[in-house]
Short mmCIF file of C-alpha atoms and ligand atoms in Angstrom, two decimals:
data_model
loop_
_atom_site.label_atom_id
_atom_site.label_comp_id
_atom_site.label_asym_id
_atom_site.label_seq_id
_atom_site.Cartn_x
_atom_site.Cartn_y
_atom_site.Cartn_z
CA MET P 1253 -4.81 15.49 6.85
CA SER P 1254 -3.89 19.13 6.34
CA THR P 1255 -3.20 21.38 9.30
CA LEU P 1256 -6.56 23.04 8.73
CA GLN P 1257 -8.40 19.72 8.69
CA LYS P 1258 -6.55 18.74 11.84
CA THR P 1259 -7.57 21.93 13.61
CA THR P 1260 -11.20 21.47 12.60
CA LEU P 1261 -11.13 17.89 13.77
CA ALA P 1262 -9.46 18.80 17.04
CA LEU P 1263 -12.07 21.50 17.68
CA ALA P 1264 -14.89 19.13 16.86
CA LEU P 1265 -13.47 16.63 19.28
CA ALA P 1266 -12.71 18.99 22.14
CA GLY P 1267 -15.06 18.06 24.91
CA ALA P 1268 -16.56 15.16 23.00
CA THR P 1269 -16.41 11.79 24.72
CA LEU P 1270 -15.42 9.16 22.24
CA ALA P 1271 -18.03 6.50 21.86
CA THR P 1272 -17.76 3.84 19.21
CA THR P 1273 -20.67 1.88 17.81
CA ALA P 1274 -19.05 -1.42 18.75
CA HIS P 1275 -20.70 -3.24 21.65
CA ALA P 1276 -18.85 -4.64 24.62
CA ASN P 1277 -16.61 -7.56 23.70
CA GLU P 1278 -16.69 -6.56 20.08
CA VAL P 1279 -14.52 -4.61 17.67
CA GLU P 1280 -15.66 -2.57 14.72
CA VAL P 1281 -12.87 -2.56 12.14
CA LEU P 1282 -12.60 -0.11 9.24
CA HIS P 1283 -10.63 -1.26 6.19
CA TRP P 1284 -10.84 -1.28 2.41
CA TRP P 1285 -10.15 -4.95 1.74
CA THR P 1286 -13.06 -5.71 -0.57
CA SER P 1287 -11.60 -7.45 -3.66
CA GLY P 1288 -11.74 -11.27 -3.82
CA GLY P 1289 -8.23 -11.81 -2.43
CA GLU P 1290 -8.49 -8.97 0.11
CA ALA P 1291 -11.82 -10.16 1.50
CA ARG P 1292 -10.45 -13.70 1.96
CA ALA P 1293 -7.56 -12.23 3.91
CA ALA P 1294 -9.73 -9.96 6.12
CA ASN P 1295 -11.94 -12.91 6.92
CA VAL P 1296 -9.01 -14.69 8.59
CA LEU P 1297 -8.96 -12.04 11.31
CA LYS P 1298 -12.72 -12.04 11.76
CA GLU P 1299 -12.70 -15.82 12.24
CA LEU P 1300 -9.82 -15.76 14.70
CA MET P 1301 -11.54 -13.08 16.78
CA GLU P 1302 -14.81 -15.00 16.77
CA ALA P 1303 -13.01 -18.21 17.76
CA GLU P 1304 -11.84 -16.38 20.91
CA GLY P 1305 -15.39 -15.27 21.66
CA TYR P 1306 -15.15 -11.67 20.43
CA GLY P 1307 -17.60 -10.04 18.03
CA TRP P 1308 -16.45 -8.49 14.72
CA GLN P 1309 -18.33 -5.68 13.04
CA ASP P 1310 -17.02 -5.33 9.54
CA PHE P 1311 -16.72 -1.73 8.35
CA ALA P 1312 -15.43 -2.22 4.81
CA VAL P 1313 -15.30 0.86 2.57
CA ALA P 1314 -14.65 -0.07 -1.07
CA GLY P 1315 -12.00 1.80 -3.04
CA GLY P 1316 -8.47 0.62 -3.76
CA GLY P 1317 -5.68 2.55 -2.05
CA GLY P 1318 -8.06 3.55 0.75
CA GLU P 1319 -8.80 7.20 -0.10
CA THR P 1320 -12.55 6.78 0.37
CA ALA P 1321 -12.03 4.77 3.55
CA MET P 1322 -9.95 7.61 5.02
CA THR P 1323 -12.64 10.19 4.14
CA VAL P 1324 -15.27 8.06 5.87
CA LEU P 1325 -12.98 7.59 8.87
CA LYS P 1326 -12.54 11.36 9.24
CA SER P 1327 -16.25 12.00 9.22
CA ARG P 1328 -16.84 9.24 11.80
CA ALA P 1329 -14.11 10.69 14.01
CA MET P 1330 -15.54 14.22 13.58
CA SER P 1331 -18.90 13.09 14.86
CA GLY P 1332 -17.19 11.57 17.89
CA ASN P 1333 -17.67 7.89 17.12
CA PRO P 1334 -14.66 6.39 15.41
CA PRO P 1335 -14.51 2.61 14.91
CA SER P 1336 -12.54 0.52 17.44
CA ALA P 1337 -9.78 -0.07 14.89
CA ALA P 1338 -8.92 1.21 11.44
CA GLN P 1339 -6.40 0.42 8.77
CA ILE P 1340 -4.24 3.56 8.96
CA LYS P 1341 -0.74 3.65 7.57
CA GLY P 1342 2.62 5.39 7.74
CA PRO P 1343 2.76 9.10 8.63
CA GLU P 1344 -1.04 9.22 9.02
CA ILE P 1345 -0.68 7.16 12.21
CA GLN P 1346 1.34 10.06 13.64
CA GLU P 1347 -1.33 12.56 12.60
CA TRP P 1348 -4.09 10.64 14.38
CA GLY P 1349 -1.77 10.15 17.34
CA GLU P 1350 -1.17 13.90 17.57
CA LEU P 1351 -4.90 14.45 17.82
CA GLY P 1352 -4.85 12.25 20.93
CA LEU P 1353 -7.36 9.84 19.45
CA LEU P 1354 -5.38 6.60 19.56
CA GLY P 1355 -5.26 4.21 22.49
CA ASP P 1356 -1.98 2.59 23.47
CA LEU P 1357 -1.08 -1.06 23.00
CA ASN P 1358 1.96 -1.08 25.28
CA SER P 1359 0.80 -3.86 27.59
CA VAL P 1360 0.23 -6.27 24.67
CA ALA P 1361 3.46 -5.11 23.05
CA ASP P 1362 5.41 -5.77 26.28
CA ALA P 1363 3.79 -9.12 26.94
CA GLU P 1364 4.38 -10.32 23.39
CA GLY P 1365 7.86 -8.79 22.98
CA TRP P 1366 7.08 -6.65 19.93
CA ASP P 1367 10.32 -4.71 20.30
CA GLU P 1368 12.34 -7.86 19.66
CA LEU P 1369 9.88 -9.32 17.14
CA LEU P 1370 9.54 -6.44 14.70
CA PRO P 1371 12.19 -4.97 12.40
CA ASP P 1372 12.97 -1.37 13.46
CA VAL P 1373 11.66 0.04 10.19
CA VAL P 1374 8.27 -1.54 10.97
CA ALA P 1375 8.14 -0.86 14.73
CA ASP P 1376 9.02 2.84 14.30
CA ILE P 1377 5.93 3.42 12.18
CA MET P 1378 3.67 1.77 14.79
CA ARG P 1379 4.73 4.03 17.65
CA HIS P 1380 3.56 7.53 18.42
CA ASP P 1381 5.52 9.40 21.07
CA GLY P 1382 7.24 6.15 22.00
CA GLN P 1383 3.92 4.32 22.59
CA TYR P 1384 2.63 1.52 20.37
CA VAL P 1385 -0.66 2.74 18.88
CA ALA P 1386 -0.93 0.39 15.89
CA VAL P 1387 -0.12 -3.18 14.98
CA PRO P 1388 1.35 -4.20 11.60
CA VAL P 1389 -0.40 -6.94 9.65
CA ASN P 1390 2.06 -7.38 6.81
CA VAL P 1391 4.68 -5.96 4.49
CA HIS P 1392 3.55 -5.35 0.91
CA ARG P 1393 6.04 -4.67 -1.86
CA VAL P 1394 4.80 -2.15 -4.41
CA ASN P 1395 7.47 -2.39 -7.13
CA TRP P 1396 6.30 -5.56 -8.83
CA LEU P 1397 5.61 -6.52 -12.43
CA TRP P 1398 3.03 -9.28 -12.97
CA ALA P 1399 2.72 -11.18 -16.22
CA ASN P 1400 0.75 -13.84 -18.04
CA PRO P 1401 3.34 -16.33 -19.40
CA GLU P 1402 1.11 -17.45 -22.28
CA VAL P 1403 0.76 -13.91 -23.55
CA LEU P 1404 4.52 -13.39 -23.27
CA GLU P 1405 5.14 -16.61 -25.18
CA ALA P 1406 2.65 -15.71 -27.90
CA ALA P 1407 4.45 -12.39 -28.33
CA GLY P 1408 7.89 -14.05 -28.20
CA VAL P 1409 9.13 -11.98 -25.25
CA GLU P 1410 10.71 -12.65 -21.87
CA MET P 1411 10.11 -10.95 -18.53
CA PRO P 1412 11.81 -7.53 -18.98
CA THR P 1413 14.49 -6.43 -16.53
CA THR P 1414 15.01 -2.84 -17.71
CA LEU P 1415 12.62 -0.09 -18.76
CA ASP P 1416 13.89 -0.31 -22.36
CA GLU P 1417 13.17 -4.04 -22.45
CA PHE P 1418 9.77 -3.37 -20.93
CA PHE P 1419 8.76 -0.89 -23.62
CA GLU P 1420 10.07 -3.22 -26.36
CA ALA P 1421 8.20 -6.20 -24.91
CA GLY P 1422 5.06 -4.05 -24.67
CA GLU P 1423 5.20 -3.25 -28.39
CA ALA P 1424 5.61 -6.94 -29.27
CA ILE P 1425 2.65 -7.84 -27.07
CA ARG P 1426 0.50 -5.24 -28.78
CA GLU P 1427 1.52 -6.54 -32.21
CA ALA P 1428 0.53 -10.05 -31.09
CA GLY P 1429 -2.99 -8.71 -30.39
CA PHE P 1430 -3.04 -8.26 -26.59
CA VAL P 1431 -3.21 -5.27 -24.26
CA PRO P 1432 0.43 -4.77 -23.16
CA LEU P 1433 -0.21 -3.19 -19.75
CA ALA P 1434 -3.42 -3.64 -17.72
CA HIS P 1435 -4.22 -0.48 -15.76
CA GLY P 1436 -7.04 1.33 -14.06
CA GLY P 1437 -7.09 5.11 -14.50
CA GLN P 1438 -7.49 6.14 -10.85
CA ALA P 1439 -5.13 8.59 -9.17
CA TRP P 1440 -3.58 6.06 -6.77
CA GLN P 1441 -3.02 3.53 -9.56
CA ASP P 1442 -1.39 6.20 -11.76
CA ALA P 1443 0.85 7.08 -8.80
CA THR P 1444 1.69 3.39 -8.27
CA VAL P 1445 2.93 3.07 -11.85
CA PHE P 1446 4.68 6.44 -11.66
CA GLU P 1447 6.74 5.61 -8.57
CA SER P 1448 7.82 2.23 -9.96
CA VAL P 1449 8.86 3.74 -13.27
CA LEU P 1450 10.71 6.58 -11.51
CA LEU P 1451 12.50 4.04 -9.31
CA GLY P 1452 13.34 1.86 -12.33
CA GLY P 1453 14.80 4.67 -14.40
CA GLN P 1454 16.37 6.90 -11.74
CA GLY P 1455 17.24 4.59 -8.83
CA SER P 1456 16.45 4.55 -5.13
CA GLU P 1457 18.64 7.50 -4.10
CA PHE P 1458 16.77 9.79 -6.43
CA TYR P 1459 13.45 8.26 -5.30
CA GLN P 1460 14.38 9.06 -1.71
CA GLN P 1461 15.38 12.65 -2.51
CA ALA P 1462 12.34 13.39 -4.61
CA LEU P 1463 9.42 11.44 -3.18
CA VAL P 1464 10.44 11.09 0.47
CA GLU P 1465 12.57 14.14 1.27
CA LEU P 1466 10.70 16.33 -1.25
CA ASP P 1467 13.96 18.03 -2.23
CA PRO P 1468 12.89 20.82 -4.66
CA GLU P 1469 15.99 20.31 -6.81
CA ALA P 1470 15.13 16.65 -7.28
CA LEU P 1471 11.41 17.31 -7.75
CA GLY P 1472 11.98 19.94 -10.40
CA GLY P 1473 15.19 18.68 -12.03
CA GLU P 1474 16.30 16.72 -15.10
CA GLN P 1475 15.88 13.29 -13.54
CA MET P 1476 12.27 14.07 -12.64
CA ILE P 1477 11.64 15.19 -16.22
CA ASP P 1478 13.09 11.88 -17.49
CA ALA P 1479 10.97 9.92 -15.02
CA LEU P 1480 7.82 11.77 -16.07
CA GLU P 1481 8.58 11.09 -19.73
CA ASP P 1482 9.06 7.36 -19.05
CA PHE P 1483 5.81 7.38 -17.10
CA LYS P 1484 3.92 9.00 -19.98
CA ARG P 1485 5.25 6.31 -22.34
CA THR P 1486 3.55 3.61 -20.25
CA ARG P 1487 0.23 5.17 -21.28
CA GLU P 1488 0.86 4.00 -24.84
CA LEU P 1489 0.82 0.42 -23.52
CA MET P 1490 -2.61 0.75 -21.88
CA ASP P 1491 -6.05 0.22 -23.41
CA GLU P 1492 -8.88 2.68 -23.92
CA GLY P 1493 -11.06 1.08 -21.29
CA MET P 1494 -8.78 2.08 -18.44
CA PRO P 1495 -10.46 5.25 -17.04
CA GLY P 1496 -11.93 4.50 -13.63
CA ARG P 1497 -11.21 0.75 -13.80
CA ASP P 1498 -10.57 -0.92 -10.44
CA TRP P 1499 -7.12 -2.47 -9.92
CA ASN P 1500 -8.47 -6.01 -9.45
CA ILE P 1501 -10.32 -5.81 -12.79
CA ALA P 1502 -6.95 -4.91 -14.34
CA THR P 1503 -5.41 -7.96 -12.60
CA ALA P 1504 -8.26 -10.08 -14.02
CA MET P 1505 -7.19 -8.96 -17.53
CA VAL P 1506 -3.77 -10.54 -16.88
CA ILE P 1507 -5.36 -13.64 -15.34
CA GLN P 1508 -7.65 -14.10 -18.36
CA GLY P 1509 -4.89 -13.55 -20.89
CA VAL P 1510 -6.36 -10.31 -22.25
CA ALA P 1511 -3.30 -8.36 -21.10
CA GLY P 1512 0.38 -9.22 -20.73
CA PHE P 1513 1.54 -7.14 -17.76
CA GLN P 1514 0.39 -5.20 -14.71
CA LEU P 1515 2.56 -2.91 -12.56
CA MET P 1516 0.99 -3.25 -9.11
CA GLY P 1517 1.80 -4.06 -5.50
CA ASP P 1518 1.58 -7.66 -4.34
CA TRP P 1519 -2.04 -7.46 -3.24
CA ALA P 1520 -2.44 -8.38 -6.95
CA LYS P 1521 -1.00 -11.77 -5.97
CA GLY P 1522 -4.02 -12.17 -3.68
CA GLU P 1523 -6.16 -12.13 -6.83
CA PHE P 1524 -4.01 -14.72 -8.64
CA THR P 1525 -4.14 -16.90 -5.51
CA ALA P 1526 -7.92 -16.51 -5.14
CA ALA P 1527 -8.23 -17.63 -8.78
CA GLY P 1528 -6.34 -20.84 -7.87
CA LEU P 1529 -3.22 -19.96 -9.88
CA THR P 1530 0.37 -20.90 -9.06
CA ALA P 1531 3.23 -18.42 -9.02
CA GLY P 1532 6.00 -19.15 -11.51
CA GLU P 1533 3.69 -21.37 -13.59
CA ASP P 1534 0.32 -19.74 -14.28
CA TYR P 1535 1.60 -16.22 -13.67
CA LEU P 1536 5.00 -14.58 -13.29
CA CYS P 1537 6.29 -11.96 -10.86
CA ALA P 1538 9.48 -9.92 -11.05
CA ALA P 1539 10.72 -6.67 -9.60
CA ALA P 1540 9.37 -3.79 -11.71
CA PRO P 1541 11.82 -3.19 -14.60
CA GLY P 1542 15.07 -1.66 -13.35
CA THR P 1543 14.15 -1.98 -9.64
CA GLN P 1544 15.86 -5.28 -8.75
CA ASN P 1545 17.94 -3.56 -6.07
CA ALA P 1546 15.09 -1.64 -4.50
CA PHE P 1547 11.98 -2.38 -2.48
CA THR P 1548 9.12 0.08 -2.06
CA PHE P 1549 7.46 -1.00 1.14
CA ASN P 1550 3.83 -0.55 2.11
CA ILE P 1551 2.93 -1.78 5.57
CA ASP P 1552 -0.73 -2.34 6.38
CA SER P 1553 -1.52 -1.72 10.02
CA LEU P 1554 -4.48 -1.45 12.35
CA ALA P 1555 -4.51 1.55 14.66
CA MET P 1556 -6.74 1.39 17.73
CA PHE P 1557 -8.93 4.30 18.76
CA ARG P 1558 -9.18 5.35 22.39
CA VAL P 1559 -12.42 3.94 23.74
CA SER P 1560 -14.21 4.32 27.06
CA ASP P 1561 -15.70 0.83 27.38
CA ASP P 1562 -13.43 -1.64 29.23
CA GLU P 1563 -14.70 -4.70 27.41
CA GLU P 1564 -14.26 -3.06 24.05
CA ARG P 1565 -10.74 -2.11 25.07
CA GLU P 1566 -10.08 -5.72 26.02
CA ALA P 1567 -11.35 -6.81 22.58
CA GLN P 1568 -8.98 -4.31 20.95
CA GLN P 1569 -6.04 -5.73 22.91
CA ALA P 1570 -7.02 -9.24 21.81
CA LEU P 1571 -7.17 -8.07 18.20
CA ALA P 1572 -3.70 -6.55 18.48
CA ARG P 1573 -2.29 -9.74 20.03
CA LEU P 1574 -3.88 -12.02 17.40
CA VAL P 1575 -2.56 -9.94 14.52
CA LEU P 1576 1.06 -10.69 15.36
CA GLU P 1577 0.53 -14.35 16.23
CA PRO P 1578 1.97 -16.84 13.71
CA THR P 1579 -1.45 -18.34 12.85
CA PHE P 1580 -2.82 -15.02 11.65
CA GLN P 1581 0.41 -13.84 10.03
CA GLU P 1582 0.66 -16.98 7.93
CA ALA P 1583 -2.99 -17.38 6.89
CA PHE P 1584 -3.60 -13.68 6.26
CA ASN P 1585 -0.45 -13.10 4.25
CA LEU P 1586 -0.85 -16.24 2.15
CA ALA P 1587 -4.22 -14.84 1.06
CA LYS P 1588 -3.19 -11.19 0.85
CA GLY P 1589 -0.05 -11.60 -1.27
CA SER P 1590 2.20 -9.83 1.24
CA ILE P 1591 4.89 -11.19 3.56
CA PRO P 1592 4.55 -11.42 7.37
CA ALA P 1593 5.36 -8.32 9.43
CA ARG P 1594 7.59 -10.46 11.67
CA PRO P 1595 10.60 -12.01 9.99
CA ASP P 1596 10.98 -15.04 12.32
CA LEU P 1597 8.24 -17.22 10.78
CA ASP P 1598 8.56 -20.41 8.79
CA MET P 1599 8.05 -19.36 5.16
CA SER P 1600 7.86 -22.84 3.64
CA GLU P 1601 4.17 -22.48 2.76
CA PHE P 1602 4.79 -19.25 0.87
CA ASP P 1603 5.25 -19.13 -2.92
CA SER P 1604 8.34 -18.08 -4.88
CA CYS P 1605 7.20 -14.42 -5.19
CA ALA P 1606 6.81 -14.10 -1.40
CA GLN P 1607 10.19 -15.79 -0.83
CA GLN P 1608 11.77 -13.30 -3.21
CA SER P 1609 9.99 -10.43 -1.50
CA LEU P 1610 11.37 -11.43 1.92
CA ALA P 1611 14.90 -11.92 0.58
CA ASP P 1612 14.79 -8.55 -1.22
CA PHE P 1613 13.34 -6.80 1.84
CA GLN P 1614 16.19 -8.07 3.99
CA ARG P 1615 18.86 -7.39 1.36
CA THR P 1616 17.70 -3.82 0.63
CA ALA P 1617 17.34 -3.09 4.37
CA GLU P 1618 21.02 -3.99 4.78
CA GLU P 1619 22.49 -2.69 1.53
CA GLY P 1620 20.21 0.27 0.80
CA GLY P 1621 17.30 0.50 -1.59
CA LEU P 1622 14.50 -0.01 0.92
CA VAL P 1623 12.21 3.00 0.41
CA PRO P 1624 8.68 3.85 1.57
CA SER P 1625 5.93 3.89 -1.04
CA MET P 1626 4.70 7.41 -1.81
CA ALA P 1627 1.63 6.11 -3.65
CA HIS P 1628 0.56 4.08 -0.61
CA GLY P 1629 0.90 6.70 2.07
CA MET P 1630 4.19 5.55 3.59
CA ALA P 1631 6.45 8.41 2.52
CA VAL P 1632 4.81 11.79 3.02
CA ARG P 1633 1.85 13.36 4.80
CA ALA P 1634 -1.56 12.77 3.27
CA ASP P 1635 -2.02 16.36 2.05
CA ILE P 1636 1.33 16.33 0.24
CA GLN P 1637 0.59 12.91 -1.20
CA GLY P 1638 -2.76 14.24 -2.49
CA ALA P 1639 -1.07 17.24 -4.13
CA ILE P 1640 1.49 14.96 -5.83
CA PHE P 1641 -1.30 12.63 -6.99
CA ASP P 1642 -3.01 15.61 -8.68
CA VAL P 1643 0.12 16.53 -10.61
CA VAL P 1644 0.81 12.93 -11.63
CA THR P 1645 -2.73 12.26 -12.83
CA ASN P 1646 -3.19 15.60 -14.59
CA TYR P 1647 0.09 15.18 -16.43
CA PHE P 1648 -0.71 11.57 -17.34
CA ASN P 1649 -4.06 12.51 -18.84
CA ASP P 1650 -3.01 15.70 -20.57
CA ALA P 1651 -1.31 14.94 -23.87
CA ASP P 1652 -0.20 18.56 -24.19
CA MET P 1653 1.45 19.09 -20.80
CA PRO P 1654 5.25 19.00 -21.16
CA ALA P 1655 7.19 17.04 -18.54
CA GLU P 1656 9.04 20.28 -17.64
CA GLU P 1657 5.77 21.88 -16.58
CA ALA P 1658 4.74 18.83 -14.55
CA ALA P 1659 8.13 18.88 -12.78
CA GLU P 1660 7.61 22.55 -11.85
CA ARG P 1661 4.17 21.68 -10.55
CA MET P 1662 5.70 18.93 -8.42
CA VAL P 1663 7.85 21.51 -6.65
CA SER P 1664 4.86 23.78 -5.95
CA ALA P 1665 2.70 20.82 -4.87
CA ALA P 1666 5.21 19.83 -2.19
CA GLN P 1667 5.57 23.47 -1.04
CA ALA P 1668 1.93 24.52 -1.13
CA ALA P 1669 0.82 21.49 0.81
CA SER P 1670 3.30 22.24 3.59
CA PHE P 1671 1.44 25.38 4.69
C1 BGC W 1411 -3.20 -1.34 0.72
C2 BGC W 1411 -3.47 -2.79 0.42
C3 BGC W 1411 -4.64 -2.89 -0.53
C4 BGC W 1411 -4.40 -2.01 -1.76
C5 BGC W 1411 -5.53 -2.03 -2.76
C6 BGC W 1411 -3.04 -0.55 -0.55
O1 BGC W 1411 -2.84 0.80 -0.25
O2 BGC W 1411 -2.02 -1.23 1.47
O3 BGC W 1411 -3.74 -3.51 1.60
O4 BGC W 1411 -4.82 -4.23 -0.89
O5 BGC W 1411 -4.21 -0.67 -1.35
O6 BGC W 1411 -6.70 -1.63 -2.19
#
């Protein structure tokens, strides 16, 4: 939200009593989990709530990355009836908190010991002004490369570990008659590929300076130009059908053996799992080329809106409690492709990709390399993220725009959005 949007929203809300459309004993939950794997995961929570006697009104807004869902949420909040809970992430939680619209979850958090249960990096994002206002459902890793092993074998290539190997493997896959890289031309998917390629070529310190701290020298400098050029090269590995394609359709291209690779967060694993495939056999996962020592995290979380009805508030507290219980954490994350938000759970049911994700999360948290995903709203405010998305997508789709010009635009995007 920009400052202007915030002011408008605050004015619209001044004097308005918040009423949600959920009935007593029921929660209305806004999210964008609508693909096959995502819907299976969301259903886990609905069933657990219903088993405890609470009602669940599903408010699913299609659109990967959640941009449409956030637009719908703003208009619901403007008219004074937000849902009981919404999937809101990263710095946006703080923005909603500043508007005074979120209810606190401190009593559940105290009773369940969230402070001890959650890693600091996760707990910090869930608090506004020291109060818990959201509950984390998982930890997604964004810097993944997915592959179809049969396509790789047909092309005579291995899983690449560097960007050079990746581009070489891509050429071989094309020559063997497949699409090298499955992609959907939507701004958030472009940004997802961009941040992984930037991380792979330039490393996590540069990622932090450029995409988290928005340092103008990093945003407009040589390393950014190199990263943009690498990013543009990935376009040569994509097919002509990519404009507007949804991410899960791109994953289906890998599943069906039409394409060799996809660069996507591990919600893609939810699609492989829903298709009945086994990690390490039917499909392969590896850190995006060159990013073995880094982890771009993307934490899904449900923030609770302040409501006036006591029974609805009780249902919200139950939802928050259930989300961090082992039963939900295991079932949801097995279906979603992510790892649990709490690190103390038995991971024996999880596949090799999830085991690697957990080990890499812990290693990068200790040794450095753990960075928030810009493309998934964990690194910068939504207005700055939107301005960066515009530069990334315009540059990607404009064959004539030099990387130098895009780098300059990056600097102005970060500055202009700050006003
Ligand atoms: C969310 C995931 C979701 C993905 C695709 C990401 O921003 O964090 O939960 O599966 O977008 O919609």
